[in-house]
PDB file of C-alpha atoms in Angstrom:
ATOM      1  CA  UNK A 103      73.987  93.836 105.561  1.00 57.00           C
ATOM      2  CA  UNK A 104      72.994  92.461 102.247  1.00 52.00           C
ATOM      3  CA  UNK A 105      69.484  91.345 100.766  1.00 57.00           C
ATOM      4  CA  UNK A 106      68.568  88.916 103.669  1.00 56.00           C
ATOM      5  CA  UNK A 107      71.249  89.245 106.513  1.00 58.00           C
ATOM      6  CA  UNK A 108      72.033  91.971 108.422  1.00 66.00           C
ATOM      7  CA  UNK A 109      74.146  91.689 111.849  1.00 53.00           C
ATOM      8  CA  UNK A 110      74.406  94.015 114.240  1.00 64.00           C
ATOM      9  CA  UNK A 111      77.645  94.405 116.440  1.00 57.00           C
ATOM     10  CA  UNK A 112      77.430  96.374 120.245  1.00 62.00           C
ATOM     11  CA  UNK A 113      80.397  96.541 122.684  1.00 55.00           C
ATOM     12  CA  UNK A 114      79.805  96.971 125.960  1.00 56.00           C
ATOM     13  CA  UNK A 115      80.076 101.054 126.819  1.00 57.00           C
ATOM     14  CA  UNK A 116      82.026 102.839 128.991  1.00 59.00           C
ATOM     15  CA  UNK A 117      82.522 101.798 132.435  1.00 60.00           C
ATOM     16  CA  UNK A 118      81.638  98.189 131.417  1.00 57.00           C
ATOM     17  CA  UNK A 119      83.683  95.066 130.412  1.00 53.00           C
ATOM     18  CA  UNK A 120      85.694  96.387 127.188  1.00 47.00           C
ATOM     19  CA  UNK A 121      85.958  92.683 126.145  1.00 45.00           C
ATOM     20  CA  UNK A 122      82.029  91.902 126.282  1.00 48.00           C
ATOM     21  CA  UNK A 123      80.481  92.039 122.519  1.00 50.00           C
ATOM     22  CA  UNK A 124      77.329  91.001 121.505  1.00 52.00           C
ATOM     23  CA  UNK A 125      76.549  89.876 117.871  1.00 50.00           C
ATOM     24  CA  UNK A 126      72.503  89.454 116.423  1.00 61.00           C
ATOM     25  CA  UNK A 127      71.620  88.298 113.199  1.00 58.00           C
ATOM     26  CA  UNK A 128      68.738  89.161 111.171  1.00 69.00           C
ATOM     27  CA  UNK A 129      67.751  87.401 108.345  1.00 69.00           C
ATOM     28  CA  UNK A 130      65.210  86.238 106.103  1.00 70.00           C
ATOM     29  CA  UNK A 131      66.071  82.917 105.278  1.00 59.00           C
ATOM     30  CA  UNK A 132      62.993  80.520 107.810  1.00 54.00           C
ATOM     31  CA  UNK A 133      66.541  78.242 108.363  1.00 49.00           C
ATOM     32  CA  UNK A 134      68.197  80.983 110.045  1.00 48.00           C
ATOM     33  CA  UNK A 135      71.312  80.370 108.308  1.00 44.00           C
ATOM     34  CA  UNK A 136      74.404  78.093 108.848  1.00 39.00           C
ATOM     35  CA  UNK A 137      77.968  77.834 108.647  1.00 42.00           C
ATOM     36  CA  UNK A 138      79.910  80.841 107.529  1.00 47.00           C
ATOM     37  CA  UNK A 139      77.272  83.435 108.217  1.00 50.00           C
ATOM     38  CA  UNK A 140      78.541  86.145 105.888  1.00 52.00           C
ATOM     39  CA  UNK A 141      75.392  85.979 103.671  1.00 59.00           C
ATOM     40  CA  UNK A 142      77.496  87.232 100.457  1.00 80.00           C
ATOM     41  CA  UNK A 143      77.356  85.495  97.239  1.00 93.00           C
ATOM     42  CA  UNK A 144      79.175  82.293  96.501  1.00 96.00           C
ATOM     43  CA  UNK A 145      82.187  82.823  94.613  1.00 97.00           C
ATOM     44  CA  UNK A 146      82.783  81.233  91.346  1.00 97.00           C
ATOM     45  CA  UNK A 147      86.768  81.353  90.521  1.00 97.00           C
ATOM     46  CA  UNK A 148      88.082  82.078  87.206  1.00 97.00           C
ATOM     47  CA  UNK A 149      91.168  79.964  88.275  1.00 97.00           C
ATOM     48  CA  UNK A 150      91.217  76.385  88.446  1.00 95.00           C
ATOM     49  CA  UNK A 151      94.756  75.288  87.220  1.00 95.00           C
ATOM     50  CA  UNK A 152      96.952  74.727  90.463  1.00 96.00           C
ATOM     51  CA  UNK A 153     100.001  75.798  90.281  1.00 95.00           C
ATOM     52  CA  UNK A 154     101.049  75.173  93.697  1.00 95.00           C
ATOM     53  CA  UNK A 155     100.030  73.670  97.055  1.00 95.00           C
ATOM     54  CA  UNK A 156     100.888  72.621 100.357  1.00 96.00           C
ATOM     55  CA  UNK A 157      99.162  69.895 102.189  1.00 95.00           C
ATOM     56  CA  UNK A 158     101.614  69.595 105.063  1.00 96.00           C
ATOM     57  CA  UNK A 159     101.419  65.566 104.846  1.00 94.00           C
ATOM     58  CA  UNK A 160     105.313  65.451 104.667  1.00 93.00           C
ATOM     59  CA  UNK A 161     107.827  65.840 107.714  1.00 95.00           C
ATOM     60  CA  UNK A 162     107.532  66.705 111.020  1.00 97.00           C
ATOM     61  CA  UNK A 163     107.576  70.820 110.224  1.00 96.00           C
ATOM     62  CA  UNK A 164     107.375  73.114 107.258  1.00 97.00           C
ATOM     63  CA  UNK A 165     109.020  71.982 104.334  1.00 97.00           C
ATOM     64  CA  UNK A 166     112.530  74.099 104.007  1.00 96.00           C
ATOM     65  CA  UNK A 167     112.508  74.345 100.119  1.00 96.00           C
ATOM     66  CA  UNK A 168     108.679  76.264 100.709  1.00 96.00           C
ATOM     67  CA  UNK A 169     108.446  77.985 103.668  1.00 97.00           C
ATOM     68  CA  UNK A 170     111.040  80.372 105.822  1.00 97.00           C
ATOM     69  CA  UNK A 171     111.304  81.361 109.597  1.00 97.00           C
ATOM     70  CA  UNK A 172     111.132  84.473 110.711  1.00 96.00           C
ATOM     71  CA  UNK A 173     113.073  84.302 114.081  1.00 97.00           C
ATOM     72  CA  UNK A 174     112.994  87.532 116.770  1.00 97.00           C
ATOM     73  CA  UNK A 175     110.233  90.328 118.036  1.00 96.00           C
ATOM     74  CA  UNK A 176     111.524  92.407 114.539  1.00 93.00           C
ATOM     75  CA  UNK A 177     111.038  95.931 114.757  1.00 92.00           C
ATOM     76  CA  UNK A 178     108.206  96.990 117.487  1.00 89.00           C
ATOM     77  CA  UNK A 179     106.698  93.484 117.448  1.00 92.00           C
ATOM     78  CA  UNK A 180     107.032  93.266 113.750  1.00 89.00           C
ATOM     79  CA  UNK A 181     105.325  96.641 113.503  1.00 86.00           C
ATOM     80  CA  UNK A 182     102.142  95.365 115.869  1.00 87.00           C
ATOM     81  CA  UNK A 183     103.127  95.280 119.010  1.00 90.00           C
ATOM     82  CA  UNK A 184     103.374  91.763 119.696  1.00 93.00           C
ATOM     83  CA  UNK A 185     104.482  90.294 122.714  1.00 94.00           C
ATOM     84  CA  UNK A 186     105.938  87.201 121.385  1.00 95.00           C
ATOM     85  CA  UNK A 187     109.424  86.053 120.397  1.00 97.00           C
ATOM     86  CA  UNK A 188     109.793  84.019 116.952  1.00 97.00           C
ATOM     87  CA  UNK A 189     111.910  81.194 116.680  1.00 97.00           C
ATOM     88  CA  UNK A 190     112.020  77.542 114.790  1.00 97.00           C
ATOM     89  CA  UNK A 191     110.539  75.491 117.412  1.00 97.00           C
ATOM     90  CA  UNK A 192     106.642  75.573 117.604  1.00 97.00           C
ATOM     91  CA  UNK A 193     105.706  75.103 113.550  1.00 97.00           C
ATOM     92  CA  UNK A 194     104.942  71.144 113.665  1.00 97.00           C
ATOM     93  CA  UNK A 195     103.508  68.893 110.486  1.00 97.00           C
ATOM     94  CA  UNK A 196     101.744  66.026 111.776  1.00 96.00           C
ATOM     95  CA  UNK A 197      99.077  64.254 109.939  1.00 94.00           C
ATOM     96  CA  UNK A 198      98.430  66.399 107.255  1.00 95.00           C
ATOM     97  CA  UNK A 199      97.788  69.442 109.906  1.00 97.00           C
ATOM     98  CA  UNK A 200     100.121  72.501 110.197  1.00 97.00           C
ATOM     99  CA  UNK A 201     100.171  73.733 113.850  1.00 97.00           C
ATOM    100  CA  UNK A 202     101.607  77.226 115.316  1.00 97.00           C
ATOM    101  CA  UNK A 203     101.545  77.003 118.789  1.00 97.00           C
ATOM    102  CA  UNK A 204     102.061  80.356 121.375  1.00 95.00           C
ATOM    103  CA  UNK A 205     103.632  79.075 124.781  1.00 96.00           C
ATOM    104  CA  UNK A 206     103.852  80.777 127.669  1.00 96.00           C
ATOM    105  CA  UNK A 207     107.675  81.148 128.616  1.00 97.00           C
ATOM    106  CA  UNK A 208     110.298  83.260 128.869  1.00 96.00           C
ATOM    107  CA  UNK A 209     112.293  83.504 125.847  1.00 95.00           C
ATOM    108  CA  UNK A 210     114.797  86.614 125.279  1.00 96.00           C
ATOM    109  CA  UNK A 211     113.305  88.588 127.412  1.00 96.00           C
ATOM    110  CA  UNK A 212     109.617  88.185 126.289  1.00 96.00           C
ATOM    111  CA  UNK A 213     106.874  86.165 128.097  1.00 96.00           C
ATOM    112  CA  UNK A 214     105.978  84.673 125.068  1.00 96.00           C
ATOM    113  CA  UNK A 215     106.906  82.490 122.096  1.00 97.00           C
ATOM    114  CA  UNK A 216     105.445  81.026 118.950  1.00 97.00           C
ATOM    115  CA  UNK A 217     106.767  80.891 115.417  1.00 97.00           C
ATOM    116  CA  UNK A 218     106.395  82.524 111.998  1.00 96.00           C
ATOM    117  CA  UNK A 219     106.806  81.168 108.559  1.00 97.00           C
ATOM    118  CA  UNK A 220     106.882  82.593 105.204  1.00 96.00           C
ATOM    119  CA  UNK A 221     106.936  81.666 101.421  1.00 95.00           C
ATOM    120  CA  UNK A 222     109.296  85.054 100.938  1.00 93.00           C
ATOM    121  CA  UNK A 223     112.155  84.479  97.675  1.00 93.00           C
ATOM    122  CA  UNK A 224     110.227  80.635  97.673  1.00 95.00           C
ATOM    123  CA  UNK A 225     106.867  81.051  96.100  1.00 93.00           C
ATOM    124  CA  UNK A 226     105.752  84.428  94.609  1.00 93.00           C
ATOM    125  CA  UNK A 227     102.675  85.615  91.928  1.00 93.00           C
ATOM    126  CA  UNK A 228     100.807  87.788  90.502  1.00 92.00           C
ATOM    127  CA  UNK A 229      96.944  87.388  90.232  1.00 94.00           C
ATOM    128  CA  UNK A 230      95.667  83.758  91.173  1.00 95.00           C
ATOM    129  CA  UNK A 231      93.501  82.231  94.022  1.00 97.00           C
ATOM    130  CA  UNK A 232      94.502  81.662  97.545  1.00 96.00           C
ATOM    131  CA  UNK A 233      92.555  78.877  99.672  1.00 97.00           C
ATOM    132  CA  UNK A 234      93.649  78.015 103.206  1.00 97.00           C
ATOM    133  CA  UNK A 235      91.840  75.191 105.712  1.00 97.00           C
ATOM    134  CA  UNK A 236      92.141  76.687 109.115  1.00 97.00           C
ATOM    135  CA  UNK A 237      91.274  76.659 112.616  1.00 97.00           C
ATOM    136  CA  UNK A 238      91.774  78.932 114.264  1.00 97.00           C
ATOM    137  CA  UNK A 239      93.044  79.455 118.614  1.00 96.00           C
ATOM    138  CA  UNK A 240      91.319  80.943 120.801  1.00 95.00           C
ATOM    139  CA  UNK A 241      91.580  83.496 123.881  1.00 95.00           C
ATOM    140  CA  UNK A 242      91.728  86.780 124.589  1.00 93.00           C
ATOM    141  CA  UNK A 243      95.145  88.247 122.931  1.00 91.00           C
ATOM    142  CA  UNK A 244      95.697  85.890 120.255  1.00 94.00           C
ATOM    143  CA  UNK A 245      95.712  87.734 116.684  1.00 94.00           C
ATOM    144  CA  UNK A 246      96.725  84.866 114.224  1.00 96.00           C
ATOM    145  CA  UNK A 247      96.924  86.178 110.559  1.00 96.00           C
ATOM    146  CA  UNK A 248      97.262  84.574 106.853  1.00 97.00           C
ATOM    147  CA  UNK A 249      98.313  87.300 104.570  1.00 95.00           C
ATOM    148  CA  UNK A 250     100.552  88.375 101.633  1.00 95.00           C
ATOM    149  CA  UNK A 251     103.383  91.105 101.301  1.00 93.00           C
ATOM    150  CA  UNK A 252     104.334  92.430  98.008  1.00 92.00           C
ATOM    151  CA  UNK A 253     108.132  90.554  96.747  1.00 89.00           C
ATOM    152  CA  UNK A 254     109.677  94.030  96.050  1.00 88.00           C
ATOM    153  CA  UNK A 255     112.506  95.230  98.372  1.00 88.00           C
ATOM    154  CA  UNK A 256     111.120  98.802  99.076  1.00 91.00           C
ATOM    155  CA  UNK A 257     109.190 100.036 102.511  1.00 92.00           C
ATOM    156  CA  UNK A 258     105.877  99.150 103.815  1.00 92.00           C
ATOM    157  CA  UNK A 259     103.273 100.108 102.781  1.00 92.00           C
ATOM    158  CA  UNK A 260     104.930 100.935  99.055  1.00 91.00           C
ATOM    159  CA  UNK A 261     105.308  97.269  98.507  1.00 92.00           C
ATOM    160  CA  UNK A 262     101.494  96.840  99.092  1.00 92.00           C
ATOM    161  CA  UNK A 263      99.878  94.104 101.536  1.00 95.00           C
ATOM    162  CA  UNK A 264      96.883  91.723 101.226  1.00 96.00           C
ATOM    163  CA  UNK A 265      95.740  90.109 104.441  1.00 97.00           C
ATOM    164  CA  UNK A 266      93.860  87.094 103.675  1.00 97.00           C
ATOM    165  CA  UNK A 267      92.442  86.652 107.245  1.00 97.00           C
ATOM    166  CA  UNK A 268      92.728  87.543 110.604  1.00 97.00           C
ATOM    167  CA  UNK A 269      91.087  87.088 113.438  1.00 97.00           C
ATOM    168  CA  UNK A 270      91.414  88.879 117.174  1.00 96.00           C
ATOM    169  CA  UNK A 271      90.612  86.829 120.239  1.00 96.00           C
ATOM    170  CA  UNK A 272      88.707  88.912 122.061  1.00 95.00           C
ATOM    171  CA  UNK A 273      85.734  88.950 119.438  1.00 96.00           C
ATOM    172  CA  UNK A 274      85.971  85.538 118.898  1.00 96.00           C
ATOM    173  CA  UNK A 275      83.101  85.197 116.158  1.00 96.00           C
ATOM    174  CA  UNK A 276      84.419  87.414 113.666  1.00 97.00           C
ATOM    175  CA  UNK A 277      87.409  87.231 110.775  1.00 97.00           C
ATOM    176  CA  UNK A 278      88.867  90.138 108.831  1.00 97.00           C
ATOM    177  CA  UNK A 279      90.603  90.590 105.608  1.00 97.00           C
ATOM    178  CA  UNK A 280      92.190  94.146 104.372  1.00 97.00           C
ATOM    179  CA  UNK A 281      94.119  95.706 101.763  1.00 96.00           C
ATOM    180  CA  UNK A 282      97.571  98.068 102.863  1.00 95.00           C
ATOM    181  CA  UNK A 283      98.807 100.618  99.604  1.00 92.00           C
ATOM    182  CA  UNK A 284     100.149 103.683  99.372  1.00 91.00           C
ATOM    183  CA  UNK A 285      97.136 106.017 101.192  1.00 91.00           C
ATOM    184  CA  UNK A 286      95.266 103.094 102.807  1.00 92.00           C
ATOM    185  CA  UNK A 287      97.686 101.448 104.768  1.00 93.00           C
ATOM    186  CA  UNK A 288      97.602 100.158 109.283  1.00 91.00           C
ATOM    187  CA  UNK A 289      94.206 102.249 110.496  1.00 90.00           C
ATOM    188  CA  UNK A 290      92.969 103.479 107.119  1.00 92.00           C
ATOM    189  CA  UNK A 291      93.497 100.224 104.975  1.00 94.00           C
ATOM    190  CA  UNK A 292      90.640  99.202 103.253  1.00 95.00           C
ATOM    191  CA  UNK A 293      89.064  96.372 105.105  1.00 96.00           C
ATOM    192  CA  UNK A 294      85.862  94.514 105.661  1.00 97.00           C
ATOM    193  CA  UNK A 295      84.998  91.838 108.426  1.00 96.00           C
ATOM    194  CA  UNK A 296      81.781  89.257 108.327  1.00 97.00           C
ATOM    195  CA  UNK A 297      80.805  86.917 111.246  1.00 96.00           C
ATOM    196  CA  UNK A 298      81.327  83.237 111.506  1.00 95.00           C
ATOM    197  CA  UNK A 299      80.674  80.400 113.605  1.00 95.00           C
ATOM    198  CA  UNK A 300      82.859  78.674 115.324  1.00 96.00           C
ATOM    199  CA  UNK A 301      86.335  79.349 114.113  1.00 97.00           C
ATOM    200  CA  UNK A 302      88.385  78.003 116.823  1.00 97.00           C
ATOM    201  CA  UNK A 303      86.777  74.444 116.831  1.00 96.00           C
ATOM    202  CA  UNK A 304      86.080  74.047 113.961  1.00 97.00           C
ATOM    203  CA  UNK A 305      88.061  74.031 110.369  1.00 97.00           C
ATOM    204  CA  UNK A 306      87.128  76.994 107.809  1.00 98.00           C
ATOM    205  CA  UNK A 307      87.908  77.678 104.266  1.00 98.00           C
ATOM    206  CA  UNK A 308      89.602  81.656 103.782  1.00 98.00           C
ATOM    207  CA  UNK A 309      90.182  82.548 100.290  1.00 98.00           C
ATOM    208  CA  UNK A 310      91.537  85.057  98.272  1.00 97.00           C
ATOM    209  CA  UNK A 311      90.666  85.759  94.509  1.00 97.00           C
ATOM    210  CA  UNK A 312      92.605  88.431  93.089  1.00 95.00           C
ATOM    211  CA  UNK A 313      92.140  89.343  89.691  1.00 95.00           C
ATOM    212  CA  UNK A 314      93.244  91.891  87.658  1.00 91.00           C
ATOM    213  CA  UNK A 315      90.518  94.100  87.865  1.00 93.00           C
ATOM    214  CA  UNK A 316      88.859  92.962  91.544  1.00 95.00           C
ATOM    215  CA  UNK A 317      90.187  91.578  94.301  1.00 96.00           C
ATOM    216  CA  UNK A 318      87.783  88.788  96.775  1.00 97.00           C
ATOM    217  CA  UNK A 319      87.332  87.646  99.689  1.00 98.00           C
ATOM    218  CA  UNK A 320      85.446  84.991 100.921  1.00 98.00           C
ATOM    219  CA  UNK A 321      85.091  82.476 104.027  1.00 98.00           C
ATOM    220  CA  UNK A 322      83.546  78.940 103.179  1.00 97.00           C
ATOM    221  CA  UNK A 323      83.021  79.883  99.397  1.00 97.00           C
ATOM    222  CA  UNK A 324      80.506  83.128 100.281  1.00 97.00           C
ATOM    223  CA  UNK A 325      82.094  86.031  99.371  1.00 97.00           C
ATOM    224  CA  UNK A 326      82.447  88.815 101.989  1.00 97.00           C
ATOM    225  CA  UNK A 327      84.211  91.284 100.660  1.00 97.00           C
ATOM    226  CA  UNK A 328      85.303  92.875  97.019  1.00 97.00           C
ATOM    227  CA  UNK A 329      87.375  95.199  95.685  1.00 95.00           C
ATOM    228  CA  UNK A 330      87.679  96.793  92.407  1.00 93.00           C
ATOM    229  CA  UNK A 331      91.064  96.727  91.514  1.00 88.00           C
ATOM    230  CA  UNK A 332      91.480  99.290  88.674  1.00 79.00           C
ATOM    231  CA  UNK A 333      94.752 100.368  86.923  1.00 62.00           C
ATOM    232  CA  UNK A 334      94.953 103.430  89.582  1.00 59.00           C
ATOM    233  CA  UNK A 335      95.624 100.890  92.134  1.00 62.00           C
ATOM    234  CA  UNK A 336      98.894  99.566  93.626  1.00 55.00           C
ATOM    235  CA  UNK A 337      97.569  96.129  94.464  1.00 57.00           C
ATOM    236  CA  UNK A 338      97.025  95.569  90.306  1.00 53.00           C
ATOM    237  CA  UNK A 339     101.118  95.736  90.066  1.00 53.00           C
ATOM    238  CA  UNK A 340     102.266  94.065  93.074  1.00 60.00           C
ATOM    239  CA  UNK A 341     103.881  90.339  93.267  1.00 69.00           C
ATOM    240  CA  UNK A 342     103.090  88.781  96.688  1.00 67.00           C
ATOM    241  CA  UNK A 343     104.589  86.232  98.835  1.00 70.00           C
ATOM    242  CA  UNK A 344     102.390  83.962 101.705  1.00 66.00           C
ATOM    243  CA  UNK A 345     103.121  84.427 105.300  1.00 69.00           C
ATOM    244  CA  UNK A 346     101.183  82.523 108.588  1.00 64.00           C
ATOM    245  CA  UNK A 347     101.967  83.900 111.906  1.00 56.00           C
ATOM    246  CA  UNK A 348     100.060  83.817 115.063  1.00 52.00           C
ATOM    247  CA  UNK A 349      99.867  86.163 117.607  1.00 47.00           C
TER     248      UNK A 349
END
């Protein structure tokens, strides 16, 4: 809810289908709104000197010298559960478009594969601006993600987490973004979600500005969430490292 939007969320209750949401928008504006419906204020970056990017206009998969492969189901489904098995075989670069895909087969003993890549000992920094173009799949299940891990060698959550986006299937008009530290970390991390149309048809901006002193987050340049990052916090000492996986 801000000064002219306010949505409204209901799942169905119990006894009913689990799955079935409904979303309704409220809003001021005669136009009714459009795009990203987030409704926050458009964000206006304090960095504009690019220091790196990746346009994926190269190859026929992620270029080795940027981006690593996380191969396996890691420890509990990489701490989530996940019913997938990694490996190097379903990251593909073809015209300019970077695309994870999950297939349905047996593969070490999961019913699932996909693949995972990471920027981990590659590409690492402190305060900056994060954009990614994507679109995202569809389905009930899927859970694909775009976040950051802090570079230090010491255990989760201590080494502090930024997820950029992410986005769960089965409410298939909404994407998240959270912060994991030291006392808000996996149900208690400090997160905020806004509702958008079309995200698995359509291609989407999802951006991270973290600054020293506040972090933002914002879909299509509207800014959904913010968070101050004072001197207290762990995310103002971290050094982070991209990772895309899909779920």
């Amino acid at each position: 809810i801000n000064e002219n939007h306010m949505h409204v969320r209901a799942k169905m209750g119990p006894g009913g289908d689990a799955a079935l949401v409904w979303y309704i928008k409220f809003t001021t504006d005669p136009e009714g709104g459009s795009g990203s419906t987030g409704g926050g204020e458009e964000l206006e970056t304090i960095y504009n000197n690019l220091i790196w990017d990746e346009e994926f206009d190269q190859g026929a998969e992620p270029d080795p010298t940027s981006w690593n492969y996380e191969i396996g189901n890691g420890d509990n489904g990489w701490g989530n559960g996940e019913e997938q098995y990694y490996t190097d075989e379903y990251a593909t670069v073809e015209n300019g478009i970077l695309t994870i895909d999950l297939i349905k087969e047996n593969t070490n003993g999961f019913d699932y594969s996909s693949s995972r890549i990471t920027t981990q000992n590659k590409f690492e920094f402190t305060y900056g601006r994060v954009e990614v173009r994507a679109k995202l799949p569809e389905g009930g299940g899927v859970w694909p993600a775009i976040w950051m891990l802090g570079a230090a060698d010491i255990p989760w959550p201590d080494r502090g987490e930024i997820d950029i986006m992410e986005f769960n299937g089965n409410e298939p008009t909404v994407v998240s973004s959270a912060l994991h530290f030291p006392g808000n970390s996996a149900g208690n991390a400090i997160s905020e979600q806004t509702i958008i149309d079309n995200p698995s048809g359509e291609f989407h901006d999802y951006t991270l500005e973290w600054r020293e002193d506040v972090i933002l987050f914002a879909v299509d340049g509207n800014v959904y969430h913010e968070f101050q990052n004072t001197a207290k916090c762990y995310a103002s000492r971290i050094r982070e490292s991209v990772s895309i996986k899909t779920i």
